[in-house]
Coordinates of C-alpha atoms in Angstrom, one line a residue:
M1 CA -11.5 -35.1 -34.1
S2 CA -7.9 -35.7 -32.5
F3 CA -7.2 -35.3 -29.1
V4 CA -5.2 -32.1 -29.6
E5 CA -7.9 -30.8 -31.9
G6 CA -10.3 -31.5 -29.2
Y7 CA -8.9 -29.3 -26.7
L8 CA -7.5 -26.7 -28.9
R9 CA -11.2 -26.0 -30.3
R10 CA -12.2 -25.5 -26.8
P11 CA -9.4 -24.3 -24.8
H12 CA -11.3 -22.8 -21.8
L13 CA -11.1 -25.7 -19.6
L14 CA -7.5 -26.4 -20.3
T15 CA -6.4 -22.7 -19.7
A16 CA -8.3 -22.8 -16.5
M17 CA -6.6 -25.7 -15.3
V18 CA -3.1 -24.4 -16.6
L19 CA -3.9 -21.4 -14.7
L20 CA -5.1 -22.9 -11.4
S21 CA -1.9 -25.2 -11.3
A22 CA 0.4 -22.1 -11.9
I23 CA -1.4 -20.6 -8.8
V24 CA -1.1 -23.7 -6.6
G25 CA 2.7 -23.8 -7.8
I26 CA 3.3 -20.2 -6.9
I27 CA 1.6 -20.6 -3.5
G28 CA 3.6 -23.8 -3.1
F29 CA 6.8 -22.2 -3.9
Y30 CA 6.3 -19.9 -0.9
Q31 CA 4.8 -22.5 1.4
I32 CA 7.5 -25.6 0.9
P33 CA 9.5 -26.1 4.1
I34 CA 13.1 -25.3 3.7
N35 CA 16.0 -27.4 5.3
L36 CA 19.5 -27.9 4.5
F37 CA 19.6 -31.6 4.0
P38 CA 16.9 -34.2 3.9
D39 CA 16.3 -36.2 7.0
A40 CA 18.1 -39.5 6.4
E41 CA 19.6 -40.7 9.6
Y42 CA 18.5 -44.2 10.9
P43 CA 16.1 -44.1 13.8
Q44 CA 18.2 -44.4 17.1
I45 CA 17.5 -44.8 20.8
A46 CA 19.9 -44.2 23.4
V47 CA 19.5 -45.6 27.0
V48 CA 21.5 -44.0 29.6
T49 CA 21.6 -45.8 32.9
V50 CA 23.5 -44.4 36.1
Y51 CA 24.9 -47.1 38.4
P52 CA 26.1 -44.8 41.6
G53 CA 29.4 -45.8 43.0
A54 CA 30.2 -48.7 40.4
S55 CA 33.4 -48.8 38.4
S56 CA 33.3 -48.8 34.6
A57 CA 33.9 -52.7 34.8
D58 CA 31.1 -53.4 36.8
V59 CA 28.9 -51.2 34.9
E60 CA 29.9 -53.0 31.7
S61 CA 29.3 -56.5 33.1
E62 CA 26.2 -56.0 35.3
V63 CA 24.4 -53.2 33.3
S64 CA 25.7 -52.6 29.5
R65 CA 25.9 -56.2 28.6
T66 CA 22.5 -57.1 30.2
I67 CA 20.7 -54.4 28.3
E68 CA 22.7 -54.8 25.0
K69 CA 21.5 -58.5 24.8
E70 CA 17.9 -57.6 25.3
L71 CA 17.7 -54.8 22.8
A72 CA 19.6 -56.9 20.2
S73 CA 16.8 -59.1 20.1
L74 CA 14.3 -56.4 19.2
E75 CA 12.7 -56.4 15.6
L76 CA 14.5 -54.3 12.9
V77 CA 17.7 -53.5 14.9
R78 CA 20.5 -52.8 12.5
R79 CA 23.2 -52.3 15.4
V80 CA 23.6 -52.1 19.2
S81 CA 26.7 -50.4 20.6
S82 CA 27.5 -49.2 24.3
T83 CA 29.9 -46.8 25.9
T84 CA 30.7 -47.1 29.6
K85 CA 32.3 -45.1 32.2
D86 CA 32.4 -45.1 36.0
E87 CA 28.8 -44.9 37.2
V88 CA 27.4 -44.4 33.8
S89 CA 26.1 -47.0 30.8
A90 CA 25.2 -45.7 27.6
V91 CA 23.6 -48.1 25.2
T92 CA 22.8 -47.2 21.6
V93 CA 20.5 -49.1 19.3
E94 CA 20.1 -48.3 15.6
F95 CA 16.9 -49.6 13.8
S96 CA 16.2 -49.8 10.1
Y97 CA 14.2 -47.1 8.2
R98 CA 11.3 -49.4 8.4
K99 CA 10.8 -48.8 12.2
D100 CA 9.1 -45.6 13.3
L101 CA 11.2 -43.7 15.8
D102 CA 8.1 -43.7 18.3
A103 CA 7.7 -47.4 17.8
A104 CA 11.3 -47.9 18.5
A105 CA 11.2 -46.0 21.8
T106 CA 8.3 -47.8 22.8
D107 CA 9.8 -51.2 22.1
V108 CA 12.9 -50.1 23.9
A109 CA 10.9 -49.2 27.1
N110 CA 9.1 -52.6 27.1
A111 CA 12.5 -54.6 26.8
L112 CA 14.0 -52.5 29.7
D113 CA 10.9 -53.4 31.8
R114 CA 11.5 -57.2 30.9
I115 CA 14.9 -57.0 32.3
R116 CA 14.4 -54.7 35.2
A117 CA 14.8 -57.7 37.8
A118 CA 18.2 -58.7 36.2
L119 CA 19.8 -55.4 36.9
P120 CA 21.2 -54.2 40.1
A121 CA 18.8 -52.9 42.4
V122 CA 20.5 -49.6 43.4
I123 CA 20.6 -48.3 39.7
R124 CA 18.5 -45.2 38.9
P125 CA 15.6 -45.6 36.2
P126 CA 17.2 -45.8 32.8
M127 CA 16.6 -42.7 30.6
I128 CA 15.6 -43.1 27.1
F129 CA 16.5 -40.6 24.2
K130 CA 15.4 -40.5 20.7
I131 CA 18.1 -39.6 18.3
S132 CA 17.4 -38.5 14.7
S133 CA 18.3 -35.8 12.3
A134 CA 16.2 -33.3 14.4
T135 CA 18.3 -33.9 17.5
P136 CA 21.2 -31.4 16.9
P137 CA 19.9 -27.8 17.8
V138 CA 18.8 -25.5 15.0
M139 CA 19.3 -22.4 17.2
T140 CA 21.1 -21.6 20.5
L141 CA 19.8 -18.8 22.9
A142 CA 22.5 -17.4 25.4
L143 CA 21.1 -15.7 28.4
K144 CA 23.2 -13.4 31.0
P145 CA 22.3 -10.8 33.8
A146 CA 21.5 -7.3 31.9
E147 CA 23.6 -4.5 32.9
G148 CA 22.8 -3.3 36.5
S149 CA 20.4 -6.3 37.1
P150 CA 20.4 -7.8 40.5
L151 CA 20.4 -11.2 39.1
D152 CA 23.3 -13.5 39.0
L153 CA 23.8 -16.4 36.7
G154 CA 22.5 -18.8 39.2
M155 CA 19.3 -17.0 39.2
V156 CA 19.3 -16.7 35.5
R157 CA 19.6 -20.5 35.2
Q158 CA 16.6 -21.0 37.6
L159 CA 14.5 -18.8 35.4
A160 CA 15.7 -20.7 32.1
D161 CA 15.0 -23.8 33.7
N162 CA 11.6 -23.2 34.5
E163 CA 9.4 -20.1 33.1
I164 CA 11.7 -19.3 30.0
R165 CA 11.8 -23.2 29.1
E166 CA 8.0 -23.9 29.5
R167 CA 7.2 -20.6 27.3
L168 CA 9.5 -22.0 24.3
L169 CA 8.0 -25.5 24.7
R170 CA 4.4 -23.9 24.0
L171 CA 5.6 -22.7 20.7
P172 CA 3.9 -25.0 17.9
E173 CA 7.4 -25.5 15.9
V174 CA 9.6 -26.3 18.9
A175 CA 10.0 -30.1 19.9
D176 CA 12.5 -29.7 22.9
V177 CA 14.4 -27.1 24.7
E178 CA 17.8 -27.9 26.4
V179 CA 19.2 -25.9 29.3
F180 CA 22.9 -26.2 29.9
G181 CA 25.8 -24.2 31.3
G182 CA 26.9 -24.1 34.8
H183 CA 25.6 -22.2 37.8
E184 CA 22.7 -24.4 38.7
P185 CA 21.3 -23.0 41.9
V186 CA 21.2 -24.9 45.2
V187 CA 20.4 -24.2 48.8
R188 CA 23.5 -25.3 50.8
I189 CA 23.3 -26.3 54.5
Q190 CA 26.5 -26.2 56.2
L191 CA 26.6 -27.9 59.7
D192 CA 28.2 -27.0 62.7
R193 CA 29.9 -29.8 64.5
D194 CA 30.0 -28.1 67.8
R195 CA 26.4 -27.1 67.7
L196 CA 25.4 -30.6 66.6
E197 CA 27.3 -32.2 69.6
A198 CA 25.8 -29.7 71.9
H199 CA 22.5 -30.9 70.9
H200 CA 23.5 -34.5 70.8
L201 CA 22.7 -34.7 67.0
S202 CA 24.4 -36.4 63.9
A203 CA 24.4 -35.3 60.3
A204 CA 22.4 -38.2 59.4
E205 CA 19.7 -37.4 61.8
V206 CA 19.5 -33.9 60.5
R207 CA 19.2 -35.3 56.9
E208 CA 16.3 -37.5 57.9
R209 CA 14.5 -34.5 59.5
L210 CA 15.0 -32.5 56.3
Q211 CA 13.8 -35.5 54.1
A212 CA 10.8 -35.8 56.3
F213 CA 9.6 -32.1 56.7
N214 CA 10.7 -30.4 53.4
A215 CA 7.9 -32.0 51.7
N216 CA 3.9 -31.7 51.3
Q217 CA 2.4 -34.8 52.7
P218 CA -1.2 -36.0 52.3
I219 CA -2.8 -36.5 56.0
G220 CA -6.3 -38.1 55.1
L221 CA -9.8 -37.3 53.8
L222 CA -12.5 -35.6 55.8
I223 CA -15.8 -36.7 55.1
G224 CA -18.7 -34.5 56.0
D225 CA -22.4 -34.2 55.2
G226 CA -22.3 -33.7 51.2
E227 CA -18.8 -33.0 50.9
Q228 CA -15.1 -34.1 51.2
L229 CA -12.2 -32.4 52.2
L230 CA -8.5 -33.4 51.5
L231 CA -6.1 -32.7 54.3
K232 CA -2.4 -32.4 53.8
R233 CA 0.5 -31.0 55.7
I234 CA 2.4 -28.5 54.0
G235 CA 5.9 -28.5 54.9
E236 CA 7.9 -27.8 51.6
A237 CA 9.9 -24.5 52.0
V238 CA 9.2 -21.8 49.5
R239 CA 12.0 -19.2 50.9
I240 CA 15.3 -20.1 52.0
E241 CA 14.3 -18.6 55.5
E242 CA 11.6 -21.0 55.9
L243 CA 14.3 -24.0 56.0
G244 CA 15.7 -22.4 59.2
E245 CA 12.3 -23.0 60.8
I246 CA 12.3 -26.7 60.5
T247 CA 12.6 -28.6 63.7
V248 CA 15.3 -31.1 63.8
A249 CA 14.7 -32.2 67.5
R250 CA 13.3 -31.6 70.7
G251 CA 15.3 -31.0 73.9
R252 CA 14.9 -29.9 77.5
D253 CA 14.9 -26.3 76.4
G254 CA 12.3 -26.6 73.6
A255 CA 12.6 -27.4 69.9
V256 CA 15.8 -27.3 68.1
H257 CA 15.4 -25.6 64.6
L258 CA 17.7 -26.1 61.6
R259 CA 19.2 -22.5 61.9
D260 CA 20.5 -23.6 65.4
V261 CA 23.0 -26.2 63.9
A262 CA 23.6 -24.9 60.5
E263 CA 24.4 -22.0 58.3
I264 CA 21.9 -21.8 55.5
R265 CA 22.7 -19.8 52.1
R266 CA 22.1 -20.0 48.4
G267 CA 24.9 -21.6 46.5
E268 CA 25.6 -23.5 43.1
K269 CA 26.1 -27.1 42.2
E270 CA 29.5 -28.3 41.2
P271 CA 29.7 -27.2 37.5
Q272 CA 29.2 -30.2 35.0
S273 CA 29.1 -28.0 32.1
A274 CA 30.0 -24.4 31.0
Y275 CA 29.1 -22.2 28.3
H276 CA 30.5 -18.7 26.9
G277 CA 28.4 -16.5 24.9
N278 CA 30.3 -13.5 23.3
G279 CA 33.3 -14.3 25.4
E280 CA 31.3 -14.1 28.8
P281 CA 29.9 -16.7 31.3
A282 CA 26.2 -17.4 30.2
I283 CA 23.5 -19.8 30.2
A284 CA 22.6 -21.5 27.0
I285 CA 19.3 -23.0 25.8
N286 CA 19.4 -25.2 22.8
I287 CA 16.1 -25.3 20.5
E288 CA 15.2 -28.5 18.8
R289 CA 12.8 -28.9 15.8
A290 CA 10.4 -31.6 15.4
L291 CA 11.3 -34.6 13.4
S292 CA 8.7 -33.6 10.8
G293 CA 9.3 -29.8 11.3
N294 CA 11.3 -27.1 9.7
A295 CA 14.1 -25.5 10.8
L296 CA 13.6 -22.1 9.6
R297 CA 10.0 -22.2 10.9
T298 CA 11.2 -23.2 14.2
I299 CA 13.9 -20.2 14.3
A300 CA 11.2 -17.9 13.1
D301 CA 8.9 -19.0 16.0
V302 CA 11.6 -18.6 18.6
A303 CA 12.6 -15.2 17.3
G304 CA 9.0 -14.1 17.4
A305 CA 8.8 -14.9 21.0
L306 CA 12.0 -13.2 21.8
P307 CA 10.7 -9.6 22.4
E308 CA 8.0 -11.2 24.6
L309 CA 10.7 -12.8 26.8
E310 CA 12.5 -9.6 26.9
R311 CA 9.6 -7.6 28.1
R312 CA 8.9 -10.3 30.6
F313 CA 12.3 -10.4 31.9
P314 CA 13.9 -7.3 31.8
G315 CA 16.9 -8.2 34.1
I316 CA 18.0 -11.0 31.4
E317 CA 19.7 -10.1 28.3
F318 CA 19.1 -12.6 25.4
F319 CA 21.0 -12.9 22.2
V320 CA 21.6 -15.7 19.6
P321 CA 25.3 -16.9 19.3
D322 CA 24.5 -19.8 16.8
T323 CA 21.9 -20.5 14.4
Q324 CA 21.2 -22.8 11.4
G325 CA 19.2 -20.2 9.6
D326 CA 21.9 -18.3 8.1
L327 CA 23.6 -21.3 6.7
I328 CA 20.4 -22.6 5.2
E329 CA 19.2 -19.5 3.9
L330 CA 22.7 -18.8 2.4
S331 CA 22.9 -22.3 0.8
V332 CA 19.3 -22.4 -0.5
G333 CA 19.4 -18.8 -1.8
N334 CA 22.6 -19.7 -3.7
M335 CA 21.0 -22.8 -5.2
I336 CA 18.0 -20.5 -6.2
D337 CA 20.3 -18.1 -7.9
A338 CA 22.0 -21.0 -9.7
L339 CA 18.6 -21.9 -10.9
R340 CA 17.7 -18.4 -12.3
D341 CA 21.1 -18.3 -14.0
A342 CA 20.6 -21.8 -15.5
V343 CA 17.2 -20.8 -17.0
I344 CA 18.7 -17.6 -18.3
M345 CA 21.6 -19.2 -20.1
T346 CA 19.4 -21.9 -21.4
I347 CA 17.2 -19.4 -22.9
L348 CA 20.1 -17.7 -24.4
V349 CA 21.6 -21.0 -25.9
I350 CA 18.2 -21.7 -27.5
F351 CA 18.1 -18.1 -29.0
L352 CA 21.7 -18.2 -30.3
F353 CA 21.7 -21.6 -31.7
L354 CA 18.3 -21.6 -33.1
A355 CA 18.3 -18.2 -34.3
D356 CA 14.6 -17.9 -33.6
S357 CA 13.1 -15.3 -31.5
R358 CA 9.5 -16.8 -31.5
G359 CA 10.8 -20.3 -30.5
A360 CA 13.2 -18.7 -27.6
A361 CA 10.1 -16.9 -26.6
L362 CA 7.8 -19.9 -26.2
A363 CA 10.7 -21.9 -24.7
A364 CA 11.1 -19.0 -22.2
I365 CA 7.5 -19.1 -21.3
S366 CA 7.5 -23.0 -21.3
I367 CA 10.1 -23.2 -18.3
P368 CA 8.3 -21.1 -15.8
F369 CA 5.2 -23.1 -16.3
T370 CA 7.1 -26.5 -16.0
Y371 CA 8.7 -25.1 -12.7
V372 CA 5.4 -24.0 -11.1
L373 CA 3.7 -27.3 -12.1
T374 CA 6.9 -29.0 -10.4
F375 CA 6.6 -26.8 -7.2
A376 CA 2.8 -27.5 -7.1
A377 CA 3.4 -31.5 -7.1
M378 CA 6.3 -31.1 -4.8
W379 CA 4.1 -29.2 -2.2
L380 CA 1.3 -31.6 -2.3
I381 CA 3.3 -34.6 -1.9
G382 CA 4.9 -33.0 1.1
Y383 CA 8.5 -32.5 -0.2
E384 CA 10.8 -29.6 0.9
F385 CA 13.4 -27.5 -0.6
N386 CA 17.0 -28.5 0.3
M387 CA 20.2 -29.1 -1.2
V388 CA 18.9 -32.4 -2.9
T389 CA 15.7 -31.3 -4.3
L390 CA 17.2 -28.1 -5.6
T391 CA 20.0 -29.9 -7.3
A392 CA 17.3 -32.1 -9.0
V393 CA 15.5 -29.0 -10.0
I394 CA 18.5 -27.2 -11.4
I395 CA 19.6 -30.5 -13.4
A396 CA 16.1 -30.6 -14.9
V397 CA 16.5 -27.1 -16.7
G398 CA 18.4 -28.6 -19.9
M399 CA 15.9 -31.3 -19.9
L400 CA 12.7 -29.4 -19.6
V401 CA 13.0 -27.5 -23.1
D402 CA 13.7 -30.7 -25.2
D403 CA 9.9 -31.6 -25.3
A404 CA 9.0 -28.0 -26.0
I405 CA 11.6 -27.5 -28.9
V406 CA 10.5 -30.7 -30.5
V407 CA 6.8 -29.6 -30.7
L408 CA 7.9 -26.1 -31.7
E409 CA 10.0 -27.2 -34.4
N410 CA 7.4 -29.6 -36.0
I411 CA 4.7 -27.0 -35.9
D412 CA 7.0 -24.4 -37.4
R413 CA 7.8 -27.1 -40.3
H414 CA 4.0 -27.6 -41.0
V415 CA 4.0 -23.9 -41.4
K416 CA 6.9 -23.2 -43.6
E417 CA 7.3 -26.4 -45.6
L418 CA 3.8 -27.6 -45.8
G419 CA 2.1 -24.1 -46.1
Q420 CA -0.6 -24.9 -43.5
G421 CA -2.3 -22.1 -41.4
I422 CA -1.1 -21.7 -37.9
R423 CA -4.0 -23.4 -36.4
Q424 CA -4.0 -26.5 -38.4
A425 CA -0.3 -26.6 -38.2
T426 CA -0.4 -26.5 -34.4
I427 CA -2.9 -29.3 -34.4
E428 CA -1.3 -31.6 -36.7
G429 CA 2.3 -30.9 -35.7
T430 CA 1.6 -31.5 -32.2
G431 CA -0.4 -34.7 -32.7
E432 CA 2.4 -36.0 -35.0
V433 CA 5.1 -35.8 -32.3
M434 CA 2.9 -36.4 -29.3
L435 CA 3.9 -40.0 -28.9
A436 CA 7.6 -39.6 -29.6
V437 CA 7.6 -36.8 -27.0
F438 CA 6.0 -39.3 -24.5
S439 CA 8.3 -42.0 -25.3
G440 CA 11.5 -39.8 -24.7
T441 CA 10.0 -38.4 -21.5
A442 CA 8.9 -42.1 -20.3
T443 CA 12.4 -43.3 -21.2
S444 CA 14.1 -40.6 -18.8
I445 CA 11.8 -41.6 -16.0
A446 CA 12.1 -45.3 -16.6
A447 CA 15.9 -44.7 -15.8
L448 CA 15.1 -42.9 -12.6
V449 CA 12.6 -45.4 -11.1
P450 CA 15.0 -48.0 -10.0
I451 CA 16.8 -45.3 -7.9
M452 CA 13.9 -44.5 -6.0
F453 CA 13.9 -48.3 -4.7
I454 CA 17.3 -48.8 -4.2
G455 CA 17.0 -49.2 -0.5
G456 CA 18.8 -48.1 2.5
Y457 CA 20.8 -44.8 3.0
V458 CA 21.4 -44.2 -0.8
Q459 CA 17.3 -44.4 -1.4
H460 CA 16.9 -41.7 1.4
I461 CA 19.1 -39.4 0.0
L462 CA 18.4 -40.2 -3.8
R463 CA 14.6 -40.4 -3.7
P464 CA 13.9 -37.0 -3.2
L465 CA 16.4 -36.2 -6.1
T466 CA 14.8 -38.6 -8.6
V467 CA 11.4 -38.0 -7.7
S468 CA 11.7 -34.1 -8.1
L469 CA 13.5 -34.8 -11.3
T470 CA 10.6 -37.1 -12.4
V471 CA 8.0 -34.5 -11.5
A472 CA 9.8 -31.9 -13.5
L473 CA 10.0 -34.3 -16.6
A474 CA 6.3 -35.2 -16.5
S475 CA 5.5 -31.3 -16.1
S476 CA 7.5 -30.4 -19.2
L477 CA 5.5 -33.2 -21.1
V478 CA 2.3 -31.8 -19.9
V479 CA 3.5 -27.9 -20.9
S480 CA 4.8 -29.2 -24.3
I481 CA 1.5 -30.8 -25.4
T482 CA -0.8 -28.1 -23.5
V483 CA 0.5 -24.7 -23.1
I484 CA 3.0 -24.5 -26.3
P485 CA -0.1 -25.5 -28.4
L486 CA -2.2 -22.9 -26.8
L487 CA 0.3 -20.2 -27.3
A488 CA 1.7 -21.2 -30.7
P489 CA -0.9 -19.5 -32.7
W490 CA -0.1 -16.1 -31.3
L491 CA 3.6 -16.4 -31.3
L492 CA 4.8 -18.6 -34.0
R493 CA 5.3 -17.4 -37.6
R494 CA 2.5 -17.6 -40.0
R495 CA 2.5 -18.5 -43.5
P496 CA 4.0 -16.1 -46.1
G497 CA 1.7 -13.3 -47.1
A498 CA -0.7 -13.5 -44.0
R499 CA -1.5 -10.4 -42.3
P500 CA 0.7 -9.8 -39.5
N501 CA -0.8 -8.9 -36.0
P502 CA 0.6 -6.7 -33.2
V503 CA 2.6 -9.5 -32.0
D504 CA 4.0 -10.6 -35.3
R505 CA 5.1 -6.9 -35.9
V506 CA 7.1 -7.1 -32.6
F507 CA 8.7 -10.2 -33.6
L508 CA 9.5 -8.9 -37.1
A509 CA 11.1 -5.9 -36.0
F510 CA 13.3 -7.9 -33.6
D511 CA 14.1 -10.3 -36.3
H512 CA 15.2 -7.7 -38.6
M513 CA 17.3 -6.0 -36.0
A514 CA 18.9 -9.2 -34.4
I515 CA 18.0 -12.4 -35.8
D516 CA 18.8 -11.8 -39.5
P517 CA 22.4 -10.7 -38.6
L518 CA 22.7 -13.8 -36.6
R519 CA 21.5 -15.9 -39.5
R520 CA 23.9 -14.3 -41.8
F521 CA 26.8 -14.8 -39.3
Y522 CA 26.0 -18.4 -39.1
V523 CA 26.0 -19.0 -43.0
A524 CA 29.2 -16.9 -43.1
L525 CA 30.9 -19.1 -40.5
T526 CA 29.7 -22.3 -41.9
A527 CA 30.9 -21.3 -45.5
R528 CA 34.4 -20.4 -44.1
A529 CA 34.5 -23.7 -42.2
L530 CA 33.8 -25.8 -45.0
R531 CA 36.3 -23.9 -47.3
H532 CA 39.1 -24.4 -44.7
R533 CA 37.8 -27.8 -44.0
A534 CA 37.9 -26.8 -40.2
L535 CA 34.6 -28.2 -39.7
F536 CA 35.7 -31.8 -40.6
I537 CA 38.8 -31.5 -38.3
V538 CA 36.4 -30.8 -35.3
V539 CA 33.9 -33.5 -36.4
G540 CA 37.0 -36.0 -36.5
I541 CA 38.3 -35.0 -33.2

């Protein structure tokens, strides 16, 4: 008993496996993440250091060069570059793909600790930023005071920096939230020089008193019988009015409070950034996805949280001026439409050039089965739909039916030329070409394997394409030797004189209506071409 005969005589297990794979493929089609492009950026770490009061030349010689030399010695570093401005140094180190982004950040932090003594003592602690394909925001929210709201942009910025940002960071698909735009709230204390002189105070003394009193400070630990109490002095002001109660000096007439020598009011920092939404000043919130996350899921998470934020902050108007979702959905939707059209055109070409309704029907059935197997494999190995993988799926359309057509034609040859029964023709016809079909598919896959391991940026871009294409070709091989033989006894033409079943009657009626005229047209066209030798001219060209 041959391999094909073995599973065709007992098709239940094979049918169950095919249906299970189809179900997994359908689920995978809806669960596979969707992004615009694959993540192919090299892992990068940026180190930003502030050197107050220093010129760009001093920052470069004392900070940037020291950090560059140390970071260049790290393992798997490709390139180190820096940008220096007055008071600010930005050093970027790029690693190879073999370096994990988190491990790169740890190595950079350890390197900065090693050279901390060699850097100027007055610099602020260096800030480390991870840069990857997930760094650009997938969505931008704009916030402004609602009509009739008592809030101003400074208050909106304060809420965005605290409660709103914390709520968005709790969303599972959100990796980071960046708030920008001017109007950062501050408390401005404007000292009155005449009052200071009257109380024999200087601005420096007032600043020292503010730093000392506007803070919560521990006092000590009170130990009693069976309990311990932590004592602290609460001095941090919660409201602006409380700042005026801070004692800045003591004179003969009693305590001198801050309100006695200064005017205290709410203000805003000098703006370092600005944002306009819908033509009006606003506060912006950039939403970033995780490195292994999905842009559409992140956007959906934020969109789902917006109604709650609007109810919680009725004085703020939320709107979305920019999102990657529209571009991703449009691009991926166009690719899926192209895939649908490619499948239809492939089936139509098979129908027109083979002039065989049964073969076209089987090919039409084999393509969806091949794709659901492909989607199942892509989902299980963790791939996503993007411009690269969908391109591979579209390219594979014309290659997927090759194996099926070879198997179909050989089965049909055994029926018509050898006069075998449909089941015997299916067993022998499939067995004859199985090795040839496998060899052809293996040859195509072998040509793709080197591209998977070409290395560098090209590998990260083309590996999803080649792997998706390889999975599709392997799926077409499996379908051609399993699904096609299972369905062939029900759809293919039987021996002349055999009693037709209902399926045969449908195909016979369709053949009489469409296929027979098409065949006669091909015969007449070929005869005319031979008569006028046009066919030979075309072949010669």
